[in-house]
Tab-separated table of C-alpha atoms (C1' of nucleotides) in Angstrom:
chain	number	residue	atom	x	y	z
D	1	MET	CA	-20.225	-22.281	19.923
D	2	LYS	CA	-18.082	-23.262	22.684
D	3	THR	CA	-14.404	-22.370	23.714
D	4	THR	CA	-13.462	-26.052	23.616
D	5	GLN	CA	-14.469	-26.371	20.942
D	6	LEU	CA	-13.391	-23.502	18.568
D	7	PHE	CA	-9.907	-24.040	17.061
D	8	THR	CA	-7.029	-21.650	18.031
D	9	LYS	CA	-6.600	-21.143	21.850
D	10	THR	CA	-5.387	-16.976	23.460
D	11	ARG	CA	-1.879	-16.935	24.015
D	12	LYS	CA	-0.432	-14.574	27.139
D	13	GLN	CA	2.681	-13.186	24.657
D	14	ALA	CA	2.428	-12.293	20.725
D	15	PRO	CA	4.789	-13.264	19.062
D	16	ALA	CA	8.081	-11.088	18.495
D	17	ASP	CA	8.558	-10.373	15.003
D	18	GLU	CA	4.929	-8.735	14.728
D	19	VAL	CA	4.902	-5.178	16.197
D	20	SER	CA	1.949	-3.834	15.158
D	21	LYS	CA	-0.462	-3.517	17.668
D	22	ASN	CA	-3.524	-4.923	15.151
D	23	ALA	CA	-1.637	-7.917	14.374
D	24	GLN	CA	-0.403	-8.359	17.995
D	25	LEU	CA	-3.420	-7.921	19.525
D	26	LEU	CA	-5.455	-10.207	15.983
D	27	ILE	CA	-2.647	-13.192	16.818
D	28	ARG	CA	-2.512	-13.045	20.202
D	29	ALA	CA	-6.503	-13.318	20.378
D	30	GLY	CA	-6.325	-16.452	17.685
D	31	PHE	CA	-8.066	-14.947	14.633
D	32	ILE	CA	-5.013	-14.469	11.532
D	33	HIS	CA	-2.129	-16.154	11.799
D	34	LYS	CA	1.100	-15.202	10.157
D	35	GLU	CA	2.124	-17.749	7.064
D	36	MET	CA	5.432	-15.079	6.838
D	37	ALA	CA	5.827	-11.291	6.161
D	38	GLY	CA	2.560	-9.077	5.153
D	39	VAL	CA	0.358	-12.611	4.409
D	40	TYR	CA	-1.710	-13.680	6.748
D	41	THR	CA	-4.376	-16.834	7.855
D	42	TYR	CA	-8.039	-15.430	8.703
D	43	LEU	CA	-7.938	-18.372	11.363
D	44	PRO	CA	-12.444	-19.486	11.953
D	45	LEU	CA	-12.763	-15.513	14.286
D	46	GLY	CA	-10.582	-13.766	12.315
D	47	LEU	CA	-12.764	-14.841	8.995
D	48	LYS	CA	-16.279	-13.954	10.921
D	49	VAL	CA	-14.929	-10.827	11.219
D	50	VAL	CA	-13.857	-10.736	7.447
D	51	GLU	CA	-17.036	-12.090	6.396
D	52	LYS	CA	-19.017	-9.556	8.106
D	53	ILE	CA	-17.251	-7.050	6.651
D	54	LYS	CA	-17.410	-7.952	3.318
D	55	GLN	CA	-21.284	-8.534	4.729
D	56	ILE	CA	-22.097	-5.058	4.943
D	57	VAL	CA	-20.060	-3.442	2.422
D	58	ARG	CA	-22.041	-5.807	0.098
D	59	GLU	CA	-25.972	-4.583	1.498
D	60	GLU	CA	-24.528	-0.903	0.412
D	61	MET	CA	-22.753	-1.589	-3.076
D	62	ASN	CA	-26.132	-3.332	-3.527
D	63	ALA	CA	-27.705	-0.609	-2.283
D	64	VAL	CA	-26.601	1.423	-5.276
D	65	SER	CA	-27.918	-1.354	-8.068
D	66	SER	CA	-23.811	-2.693	-8.204
D	67	GLN	CA	-23.949	-6.861	-9.316
D	68	GLU	CA	-20.682	-8.701	-7.571
D	69	LEU	CA	-19.192	-11.096	-9.577
D	70	ILE	CA	-15.977	-12.729	-8.744
D	71	MET	CA	-12.496	-11.782	-11.464
D	72	THR	CA	-9.853	-14.428	-11.663
D	73	ASN	CA	-6.312	-13.400	-10.314
D	74	LEU	CA	-4.242	-14.753	-13.829
D	75	GLN	CA	-4.058	-12.046	-15.709
D	76	SER	CA	-3.147	-11.566	-18.902
D	77	SER	CA	-0.128	-8.829	-20.285
D	78	GLU	CA	-1.857	-7.925	-22.827
D	79	LYS	CA	-5.228	-5.872	-20.909
D	80	TRP	CA	-2.434	-4.358	-18.814
D	81	GLU	CA	-0.437	-3.428	-21.856
D	82	THR	CA	-2.883	-0.911	-23.338
D	83	THR	CA	-2.505	1.373	-20.326
D	84	GLY	CA	1.137	0.803	-20.586
D	85	ARG	CA	1.277	-0.388	-16.882
D	86	TRP	CA	2.053	-4.062	-18.008
D	87	ASP	CA	5.462	-2.591	-17.094
D	88	ASP	CA	7.458	-2.562	-13.927
D	89	LYS	CA	8.901	0.563	-14.077
D	90	THR	CA	5.137	2.460	-13.957
D	91	VAL	CA	3.401	-0.161	-10.934
D	92	ASP	CA	6.274	-1.657	-9.642
D	93	ILE	CA	4.726	-4.002	-7.661
D	94	TRP	CA	3.501	-6.409	-9.732
D	95	PHE	CA	3.934	-10.399	-8.765
D	96	LYS	CA	4.409	-12.093	-11.833
D	97	THR	CA	5.130	-15.888	-13.387
D	98	ARG	CA	5.118	-17.748	-16.222
D	99	LEU	CA	3.064	-20.656	-18.120
D	100	LYS	CA	4.256	-23.699	-18.764
D	101	ASP	CA	4.905	-22.467	-22.565
D	102	ASP	CA	6.435	-19.473	-21.226
D	103	THR	CA	3.540	-16.928	-21.743
D	104	GLU	CA	4.039	-14.286	-19.082
D	105	ILE	CA	0.857	-13.632	-16.381
D	106	GLY	CA	0.464	-11.588	-13.975
D	107	LEU	CA	-0.804	-12.177	-10.387
D	108	ALA	CA	-4.237	-9.075	-9.839
D	109	TRP	CA	-2.868	-6.009	-7.291
D	110	SER	CA	-5.498	-4.878	-9.742
D	111	HIS	CA	-8.644	-5.196	-11.676
D	112	GLU	CA	-9.468	-2.183	-13.499
D	113	GLU	CA	-8.198	-3.196	-16.486
D	114	PRO	CA	-9.061	-6.884	-16.985
D	115	ILE	CA	-12.943	-5.525	-15.424
D	116	VAL	CA	-12.379	-2.892	-18.361
D	117	GLU	CA	-11.864	-5.446	-21.318
D	118	MET	CA	-14.967	-8.299	-20.068
D	119	LEU	CA	-17.027	-5.280	-19.633
D	120	LYS	CA	-16.161	-3.804	-23.653
D	121	GLN	CA	-16.855	-7.452	-25.010
D	122	HIS	CA	-20.796	-7.561	-22.713
D	123	ILE	CA	-21.662	-3.819	-23.011
D	124	SER	CA	-22.473	-2.294	-26.662
D	125	SER	CA	-25.672	0.233	-26.427
D	126	TYR	CA	-26.918	2.775	-24.707
D	127	LYS	CA	-29.422	-0.065	-23.474
D	128	ASP	CA	-26.811	-1.599	-21.544
D	129	LEU	CA	-26.096	1.104	-19.275
D	130	PRO	CA	-25.736	2.128	-16.911
D	131	VAL	CA	-24.061	-0.803	-14.827
D	132	SER	CA	-21.664	-1.385	-11.182
D	133	VAL	CA	-20.126	-4.938	-11.382
D	134	TYR	CA	-18.105	-5.373	-7.703
D	135	GLN	CA	-15.905	-7.782	-6.461
D	136	PHE	CA	-14.291	-8.757	-3.286
D	137	GLN	CA	-10.788	-10.700	-3.977
D	138	THR	CA	-7.620	-11.245	-2.331
D	139	LYS	CA	-4.650	-8.355	-4.196
D	140	LEU	CA	-1.223	-9.557	-4.775
D	141	ARG	CA	1.007	-6.902	-4.182
D	142	ASN	CA	4.987	-7.386	-4.511
D	143	GLU	CA	4.799	-4.642	-1.707
D	144	LEU	CA	8.501	-3.865	-1.325
D	145	ARG	CA	8.557	-3.552	2.561
D	146	ALA	CA	5.192	-5.422	4.734
D	147	LYS	CA	4.300	-3.037	7.299
D	148	SER	CA	1.716	-2.530	10.133
D	149	GLY	CA	0.866	-6.120	10.387
D	150	ILE	CA	-3.078	-6.296	8.251
D	151	MET	CA	-3.095	-3.317	6.896
D	152	ARG	CA	-0.901	-3.572	4.706
D	153	GLY	CA	0.245	-6.699	3.678
D	154	ARG	CA	1.034	-8.437	0.201
D	155	GLU	CA	-1.353	-10.310	-0.058
D	156	PHE	CA	-5.283	-9.205	1.067
D	157	VAL	CA	-9.006	-8.324	0.616
D	158	MET	CA	-10.206	-5.775	-1.290
D	159	LYS	CA	-13.692	-5.001	-2.679
D	160	ASP	CA	-13.370	-3.192	-5.707
D	161	MET	CA	-16.424	-1.870	-7.836
D	162	TYR	CA	-16.767	-0.585	-11.475
D	163	SER	CA	-19.011	1.513	-13.078
D	164	ILE	CA	-19.616	2.679	-16.417
D	165	CYS	CA	-21.865	5.289	-17.367
D	166	VAL	CA	-22.922	7.040	-20.913
D	167	ASP	CA	-22.599	10.511	-19.697
D	168	GLU	CA	-20.420	13.295	-17.269
D	169	ASN	CA	-24.195	13.434	-15.690
D	170	GLN	CA	-24.965	10.285	-15.169
D	171	HIS	CA	-21.675	9.025	-14.400
D	172	ASN	CA	-21.026	12.081	-11.933
D	173	ASP	CA	-24.593	11.194	-9.847
D	174	TYR	CA	-23.635	7.363	-9.035
D	175	TYR	CA	-20.269	8.956	-8.700
D	176	ASN	CA	-21.147	11.086	-5.796
D	177	ALA	CA	-24.247	7.909	-4.913
D	178	VAL	CA	-21.268	6.037	-4.039
D	179	ILE	CA	-19.483	8.427	-1.867
D	180	GLU	CA	-22.899	8.305	0.374
D	181	ALA	CA	-22.673	5.096	-0.033
D	182	TYR	CA	-19.677	4.092	1.230
D	183	LYS	CA	-19.816	6.881	4.717
D	184	LYS	CA	-23.486	4.365	4.994
D	185	VAL	CA	-20.614	1.311	4.862
D	186	TYR	CA	-18.206	3.236	7.650
D	187	ASP	CA	-21.003	4.813	9.860
D	188	ARG	CA	-21.897	0.801	10.400
D	189	LEU	CA	-19.021	-0.612	10.612
D	190	GLY	CA	-18.364	2.177	13.500
D	191	ILE	CA	-15.494	4.539	11.777
D	192	GLY	CA	-17.899	6.975	10.464
D	193	GLU	CA	-17.309	9.439	13.247
D	194	ASP	CA	-13.066	8.862	12.525
D	195	THR	CA	-13.292	8.678	8.652
D	196	TYR	CA	-12.999	11.825	6.450
D	197	VAL	CA	-13.500	12.112	2.605
D	198	THR	CA	-10.332	13.064	1.280
D	199	PHE	CA	-8.535	14.711	-1.984
D	200	ALA	CA	-5.375	12.708	-2.390
D	201	SER	CA	-3.927	13.076	-5.580
D	202	GLY	CA	-4.985	10.121	-8.455
D	203	GLY	CA	-1.950	9.233	-9.541
D	204	ALA	CA	-2.111	7.717	-13.557
D	205	PHE	CA	-5.494	8.062	-14.773
D	206	THR	CA	-6.646	11.409	-12.566
D	207	LYS	CA	-5.703	14.096	-11.404
D	208	PHE	CA	-7.566	13.637	-7.945
D	209	SER	CA	-9.128	10.830	-6.228
D	210	HIS	CA	-11.263	10.414	-2.892
D	211	GLU	CA	-9.633	8.965	-0.305
D	212	PHE	CA	-11.525	7.791	2.662
D	213	GLN	CA	-9.464	7.915	5.583
D	214	THR	CA	-10.169	7.027	9.119
D	215	VAL	CA	-7.985	8.600	12.357
D	216	CYS	CA	-6.055	6.162	13.174
D	217	GLU	CA	-2.411	6.699	14.475
D	218	ALA	CA	-0.797	3.715	13.058
D	219	GLY	CA	-2.055	5.336	9.546
D	220	GLU	CA	0.782	6.138	6.722
D	221	ASP	CA	-1.343	9.211	5.802
D	222	LYS	CA	-1.013	12.088	6.519
D	223	ILE	CA	-4.713	14.938	6.014
D	224	HIS	CA	-4.761	17.981	6.695
D	225	LEU	CA	-7.951	18.829	7.737
D	226	TYR	CA	-10.025	21.668	7.449
D	227	LYS	CA	-12.857	20.671	10.007
D	228	ASP	CA	-14.380	24.647	8.946
D	229	LYS	CA	-14.493	23.971	4.667
D	230	LYS	CA	-15.448	19.969	5.788
D	231	ILE	CA	-12.370	19.427	3.790
D	232	ALA	CA	-9.323	17.124	4.542
D	233	VAL	CA	-6.396	16.980	2.315
D	234	ASN	CA	-3.969	14.439	1.753
D	235	GLU	CA	-0.368	15.669	2.912
D	236	GLU	CA	0.818	14.550	-1.109
D	237	VAL	CA	-1.625	17.150	-2.703
D	238	MET	CA	-1.195	19.051	-0.593
D	239	ASN	CA	0.542	22.085	-2.681
D	240	GLU	CA	-1.107	25.767	-3.302
D	241	GLU	CA	-2.559	24.716	-6.807
D	242	SER	CA	-4.946	21.825	-5.438
D	243	LEU	CA	-5.618	23.899	-2.506
D	244	LYS	CA	-6.258	27.398	-4.719
D	245	SER	CA	-8.596	24.856	-5.965
D	246	LEU	CA	-10.626	23.229	-3.556
D	247	GLY	CA	-11.537	27.016	-2.645
D	248	ILE	CA	-9.403	27.202	0.701
D	249	GLU	CA	-7.207	30.650	1.480
D	250	ALA	CA	-3.867	31.115	3.341
D	251	HIS	CA	-5.986	31.791	6.181
D	252	ASP	CA	-7.021	28.532	6.153
D	253	LYS	CA	-6.148	26.633	9.150
D	254	PRO	CA	-5.447	22.371	8.990
D	255	VAL	CA	-5.356	20.168	11.824
D	256	GLU	CA	-2.918	17.254	10.767
D	257	VAL	CA	-3.832	13.881	11.763
D	258	ASN	CA	-1.867	10.293	11.372
D	259	CYS	CA	-4.678	8.037	9.489
D	260	SER	CA	-5.279	4.989	7.637
D	261	GLU	CA	-6.587	4.809	3.676
D	262	VAL	CA	-9.674	2.449	3.899
D	263	GLY	CA	-10.562	3.665	0.821
D	264	ASN	CA	-10.812	5.312	-2.683
D	265	ILE	CA	-12.833	6.753	-5.682
D	266	PHE	CA	-11.587	7.812	-8.869
D	267	ASN	CA	-12.996	9.410	-11.489
D	268	PHE	CA	-11.985	8.428	-14.841
D	269	GLY	CA	-14.288	10.675	-17.063
D	270	THR	CA	-13.681	8.718	-20.378
D	271	ASP	CA	-9.825	8.928	-20.523
D	272	LYS	CA	-8.933	5.421	-19.973
D	273	SER	CA	-11.912	3.904	-22.198
D	274	GLU	CA	-9.895	5.981	-24.519
D	275	GLN	CA	-7.349	4.890	-23.965
D	276	MET	CA	-8.555	0.839	-24.302
D	277	GLY	CA	-11.243	1.697	-26.556
D	278	PHE	CA	-14.741	0.833	-25.117
D	279	ASN	CA	-17.113	2.855	-26.771
D	280	PHE	CA	-21.148	2.022	-27.253
D	281	THR	CA	-23.527	2.773	-29.169
D	282	ASP	CA	-25.982	5.887	-28.647
D	283	GLU	CA	-29.258	6.548	-29.854
D	284	ASN	CA	-28.192	8.211	-32.604
D	285	GLY	CA	-26.699	4.821	-33.686
D	286	GLN	CA	-22.883	7.698	-32.556
D	287	LYS	CA	-20.302	6.044	-31.383
D	288	GLN	CA	-19.207	7.197	-27.527
D	289	PHE	CA	-16.672	6.551	-25.606
D	290	ALA	CA	-18.343	5.266	-21.488
D	291	TYR	CA	-17.476	7.071	-18.572
D	292	LEU	CA	-15.422	5.245	-16.237
D	293	GLY	CA	-15.876	5.019	-12.422
D	294	SER	CA	-13.670	3.187	-9.748
D	295	TYR	CA	-14.207	2.700	-5.965
D	296	GLY	CA	-12.340	0.649	-3.099
D	297	ILE	CA	-12.604	-0.246	0.332
D	298	GLY	CA	-10.036	-2.620	2.353
D	299	ILE	CA	-11.276	-5.197	3.931
D	300	THR	CA	-9.118	-6.406	5.626
D	301	ARG	CA	-7.555	-2.619	6.360
D	302	VAL	CA	-10.369	-1.518	7.480
D	303	MET	CA	-10.096	-4.645	9.895
D	304	GLY	CA	-6.976	-3.974	10.744
D	305	VAL	CA	-8.330	-0.303	11.590
D	306	ILE	CA	-10.726	-0.353	13.632
D	307	ALA	CA	-8.619	-3.522	16.142
D	308	GLU	CA	-6.238	-0.275	16.518
D	309	LYS	CA	-8.492	1.869	17.414
D	310	PHE	CA	-10.864	0.725	19.688
D	311	SER	CA	-8.388	-1.805	21.975
D	312	ASP	CA	-8.074	-1.377	24.348
D	313	GLU	CA	-4.617	-2.827	26.654
D	314	ASN	CA	-6.811	-5.456	28.047
D	315	GLY	CA	-7.503	-6.159	24.015
D	316	LEU	CA	-9.398	-6.197	21.072
D	317	VAL	CA	-13.176	-4.325	21.247
D	318	TRP	CA	-14.706	-5.395	17.999
D	319	PRO	CA	-17.885	-2.807	17.367
D	320	GLN	CA	-20.905	-5.292	17.938
D	321	SER	CA	-21.884	-4.913	13.937
D	322	ILE	CA	-18.221	-7.563	13.152
D	323	ALA	CA	-17.593	-9.514	16.387
D	324	PRO	CA	-17.379	-12.628	15.370
D	325	TYR	CA	-19.735	-13.635	18.206
D	326	GLN	CA	-21.559	-11.032	19.869
D	327	VAL	CA	-21.932	-12.599	23.836
D	328	TYR	CA	-19.352	-14.501	25.889
D	329	LEU	CA	-21.424	-16.757	27.952
D	330	ALA	CA	-18.971	-17.697	30.665
D	331	SER	CA	-20.221	-20.195	34.057
D	332	VAL	CA	-17.599	-19.694	36.719
D	333	GLY	CA	-17.457	-22.040	39.160
D	334	GLU	CA	-17.350	-25.956	38.566
D	335	SER	CA	-20.780	-26.396	40.557
D	336	GLU	CA	-23.544	-29.274	38.645
D	337	GLU	CA	-26.387	-26.104	39.096
D	338	VAL	CA	-23.663	-23.641	37.766
D	339	ARG	CA	-22.868	-25.928	34.224
D	340	SER	CA	-26.399	-27.024	34.093
D	341	ALA	CA	-27.638	-23.389	34.425
D	342	THR	CA	-25.086	-22.181	31.533
D	343	ASP	CA	-25.629	-25.009	29.372
D	344	LYS	CA	-29.956	-24.291	29.328
D	345	LEU	CA	-29.106	-21.113	28.891
D	346	TYR	CA	-26.755	-21.319	26.174
D	347	GLU	CA	-28.938	-23.247	24.436
D	348	GLU	CA	-31.487	-20.766	24.389
D	349	LEU	CA	-29.255	-17.955	23.512
D	350	MET	CA	-28.247	-20.197	20.037
D	351	ALA	CA	-31.915	-20.888	19.851
D	352	LYS	CA	-32.754	-16.996	19.492
D	353	GLY	CA	-29.957	-16.671	16.705
D	354	ILE	CA	-27.572	-15.237	19.024
D	355	GLU	CA	-23.999	-15.864	18.221
D	356	VAL	CA	-23.289	-16.478	21.367
D	357	LEU	CA	-19.477	-18.006	22.304
D	358	TYR	CA	-19.027	-20.157	24.973
D	359	ASP	CA	-16.755	-20.390	27.865
D	360	ASP	CA	-17.308	-23.855	28.932
D	361	ARG	CA	-13.747	-24.743	29.917
D	362	ASP	CA	-13.286	-25.720	33.614
D	363	VAL	CA	-10.965	-23.282	34.442
D	364	ARG	CA	-10.502	-20.289	36.750
D	365	PRO	CA	-12.260	-17.385	36.383
D	366	GLY	CA	-9.803	-15.101	36.426
D	367	GLU	CA	-8.502	-16.667	33.034
D	368	LYS	CA	-11.980	-16.520	30.952
D	369	PHE	CA	-12.421	-12.819	31.754
D	370	ALA	CA	-9.034	-11.837	30.310
D	371	ASP	CA	-10.143	-13.877	26.714
D	372	ALA	CA	-13.700	-13.063	27.638
D	373	ASP	CA	-11.443	-9.188	27.544
D	374	LEU	CA	-8.548	-10.034	24.804
D	375	LEU	CA	-11.500	-11.146	22.288
D	376	GLY	CA	-12.706	-8.299	22.240
D	377	ILE	CA	-16.655	-9.777	22.546
D	378	PRO	CA	-19.113	-7.022	22.696
D	379	THR	CA	-21.563	-9.022	25.763
D	380	ARG	CA	-20.336	-10.575	28.660
D	381	VAL	CA	-22.366	-12.842	30.084
D	382	VAL	CA	-21.581	-14.418	33.917
D	383	VAL	CA	-23.540	-17.428	35.540
D	384	SER	CA	-22.109	-18.659	38.973
D	385	GLU	CA	-23.641	-19.419	42.451
D	386	LYS	CA	-23.713	-16.429	42.939
D	387	THR	CA	-25.982	-15.096	40.565
D	388	LEU	CA	-27.449	-18.003	40.773
D	389	ALA	CA	-28.723	-17.155	44.363
D	390	GLU	CA	-30.500	-14.436	43.124
D	391	ALA	CA	-31.885	-16.253	39.984
D	392	SER	CA	-29.245	-14.347	38.238
D	393	VAL	CA	-27.024	-13.997	35.629
D	394	GLU	CA	-23.957	-11.126	35.090
D	395	LEU	CA	-24.229	-9.162	32.018
D	396	LYS	CA	-20.944	-6.661	31.031
D	397	LYS	CA	-20.078	-4.583	28.427
D	398	ARG	CA	-17.367	-4.858	26.510
D	399	THR	CA	-16.336	-1.784	26.623
D	400	SER	CA	-17.899	-0.233	30.244
D	401	LYS	CA	-16.450	-1.882	33.832
D	402	ASP	CA	-20.390	-1.335	34.291
D	403	VAL	CA	-21.718	-4.936	35.325
D	404	SER	CA	-25.484	-5.134	36.172
D	405	ILE	CA	-27.074	-8.184	37.352
D	406	VAL	CA	-30.180	-9.255	35.116
D	407	LYS	CA	-32.920	-12.143	35.586
D	408	ILE	CA	-32.016	-15.395	33.673
D	409	THR	CA	-35.982	-15.771	33.145
D	410	GLU	CA	-34.930	-12.532	30.738
D	411	VAL	CA	-31.571	-11.812	30.199
D	412	VAL	CA	-32.674	-13.630	27.176
D	413	ASP	CA	-34.527	-11.722	26.086
D	414	LYS	CA	-32.645	-8.292	26.067
D	415	LEU	CA	-29.762	-9.736	24.725
D	416	TYR	CA	-32.109	-10.561	21.830
D	417	LYS	CA	-33.144	-6.370	21.809
D	418	SER	CA	-29.842	-5.376	22.404
D	419	ILE	CA	-28.758	-6.819	19.421
D	420	ASN	CA	-31.609	-6.387	16.657
L	1	C	C1'	16.310	-0.841	-2.773
L	2	G	C1'	19.389	2.471	1.746
L	3	G	C1'	20.248	1.967	7.124
L	4	G	C1'	19.826	-0.855	11.522
L	5	G	C1'	19.064	-5.329	14.210
L	6	U	C1'	17.497	-10.063	14.896
L	7	G	C1'	16.971	-15.815	14.769
L	8	U	C1'	18.029	-21.204	19.874
L	9	G	C1'	11.144	-26.398	22.268
L	10	G	C1'	4.399	-24.193	19.715
L	11	C	C1'	5.401	-18.846	22.582
L	12	G	C1'	8.631	-15.495	25.200
L	13	C	C1'	14.110	-15.653	26.321
L	14	A	C1'	18.816	-16.781	29.067
L	15	G	C1'	22.982	-19.329	27.526
L	16	U	C1'	29.790	-17.105	30.854
L	17	U	C1'	36.748	-16.657	28.068
L	18	G	C1'	34.901	-22.699	22.400
L	19	G	C1'	34.183	-27.877	26.040
L	20	U	C1'	28.451	-31.006	22.943
L	21	A	C1'	21.799	-27.241	26.037
L	22	G	C1'	18.381	-23.674	30.290
L	23	C	C1'	14.016	-20.518	31.579
L	24	G	C1'	9.698	-19.378	32.074
L	25	C	C1'	4.269	-19.693	29.393
L	26	G	C1'	1.964	-23.579	27.129
L	27	U	C1'	0.725	-29.428	26.481
L	28	G	C1'	0.180	-34.161	28.419
L	29	C	C1'	-0.848	-37.111	33.397
L	30	G	C1'	-1.309	-37.381	39.357
L	31	G	C1'	-3.417	-33.690	43.120
L	32	U	C1'	-4.696	-29.167	45.951
L	33	U	C1'	-7.557	-24.923	43.958
L	34	U	C1'	-11.667	-21.959	41.545
L	35	G	C1'	-15.156	-13.841	40.969
L	36	G	C1'	-9.313	-11.494	37.006
L	37	G	C1'	-4.317	-14.968	33.302
L	38	A	C1'	-3.447	-19.751	40.829
L	39	C	C1'	-0.328	-23.812	42.864
L	40	C	C1'	2.535	-28.239	43.801
L	41	G	C1'	4.727	-32.742	41.370
L	42	C	C1'	6.388	-36.017	37.084
L	43	A	C1'	6.675	-35.762	31.759
L	44	A	C1'	7.181	-35.679	26.362
L	45	G	C1'	9.283	-31.542	23.646
L	46	G	C1'	14.902	-28.327	20.553
L	47	C	C1'	21.459	-29.735	17.566
L	48	C	C1'	20.408	-24.242	18.311
L	49	G	C1'	16.842	-20.546	10.808
L	50	G	C1'	20.793	-23.723	6.345
L	51	A	C1'	25.257	-24.567	4.146
L	52	G	C1'	30.434	-24.652	3.977
L	53	G	C1'	34.671	-23.385	7.103
L	54	U	C1'	38.581	-22.842	11.256
L	55	U	C1'	38.948	-26.052	15.513
L	56	C	C1'	40.350	-32.440	19.263
L	57	G	C1'	35.609	-30.313	20.733
L	58	A	C1'	31.197	-24.390	17.290
L	59	G	C1'	24.938	-22.257	20.028
L	60	U	C1'	29.232	-19.122	20.780
L	61	C	C1'	34.434	-17.848	15.660
L	62	C	C1'	34.885	-17.122	10.076
L	63	U	C1'	32.782	-16.617	4.943
L	64	C	C1'	28.364	-17.036	2.427
L	65	U	C1'	23.137	-18.038	2.528
L	66	C	C1'	18.473	-17.828	4.653
L	67	A	C1'	14.401	-15.596	7.359
L	68	C	C1'	11.533	-11.248	9.877
L	69	C	C1'	11.722	-6.600	12.158
L	70	C	C1'	12.868	-1.056	12.205
L	71	C	C1'	13.613	3.299	9.849
L	72	G	C1'	14.060	5.802	5.294
L	73	A	C1'	12.080	5.171	0.437
L	74	C	C1'	7.698	3.544	-1.885
L	75	C	C1'	2.416	2.639	-1.687
L	76	A	C1'	-1.344	2.788	-10.250
RNA sequence: CGGGGUGUGGCGCAGUUGGUAGCGCGUGCGGUUUGGGACCGCAAGGCCGGAGGUUCGAGUCCUCUCACCCCGACCA
């Protein structure tokens, strides 16, 4: 992609109505556009990042034999009434609307009840199990107060997965496999080291849930880390009873850190299937209640967390795995020689399948460098008369100040190897 | 939802005691520039969130309303 063709330009100033770092940077860099409080459009650059995050999640969910589908955003009230969660007093973030015939319907803030109802109709035998399905869907939540840019919006993209197992062992095995799959996801997203499996409230259905909390100054949660025991506990469940059940003693001293919840998984056991009448026939012809699990990852929130965590005073700093482009190619000086050499390099990089953003604008070098930094592209390649005099180009990592000189004949291979 | 704050060209802001809007960035054209967001000139672009009111006259005062931001509460 050439900068002159790319939809959206960067801007020097962030809009006054954004305070959170992630939104300021993402807006300045042209990744997102604010529609209203807590509601953002994902522009071409932002969409690329979202899709890359989704693809990593997709690969890891497929690896635990889950199958992708997509549910609807319009939901009937019936499905939620069986669990008592249609009530606005129980779930206070519902967006509700009406059909022309006055039927009240809800806009999806979660898909748990609808998906269980749907699965019920397709599963009747132990031979159908275990099953796991997932989707990437837009969730709509009528939050009283949106905040923190894309980290807590009223409309956001979430991966939610649901597993159905025949018994506790099968279920626990799967649940643990998902925990491992989640760890792989966060590793690949570059936040593995700072992401902790955390004990948290399980809400209405389970005593505890597991959250994946990423250390982040802008996060809304506070967790207590017991590093020696490798246990993290959400502040919301810090009480004697839960600490005792986790084997934490009085002399264990935790470290408190701000975190953002990037994933949350629930072990429902058979509670939910009993409530919703989800059963299947076992080998003996007996009706059994299914074991259910639910597993979420906030796709757009993860993007916000990464934008917050890795950015510096010059802008965004994307991990290579989710950067919108791998290489920022910039020509310095507008001589015919520089121009044609850069054009040629651009074509060669493209031919190798390297995602490159070519800054082909006729602007001063400083502006190109500033934009390369703001956009957070991992590698910057500069072609100028100076470098061409030595048949070379400059290479610079976004995360480093060092500039290396590479022969122009070798740069494509070198980049290809560093990316693949 | 409680408390606080802000709405003026695309963005960031200024606008004195009310006298029918100004700056920077950005944009277009011309020119000089070209290694960390250059500079000169010209130009386009706003009825001041919306409605009502006071007044000879309202961006400036009053009322209502909408939107947005922050703190808190909330976050199965």
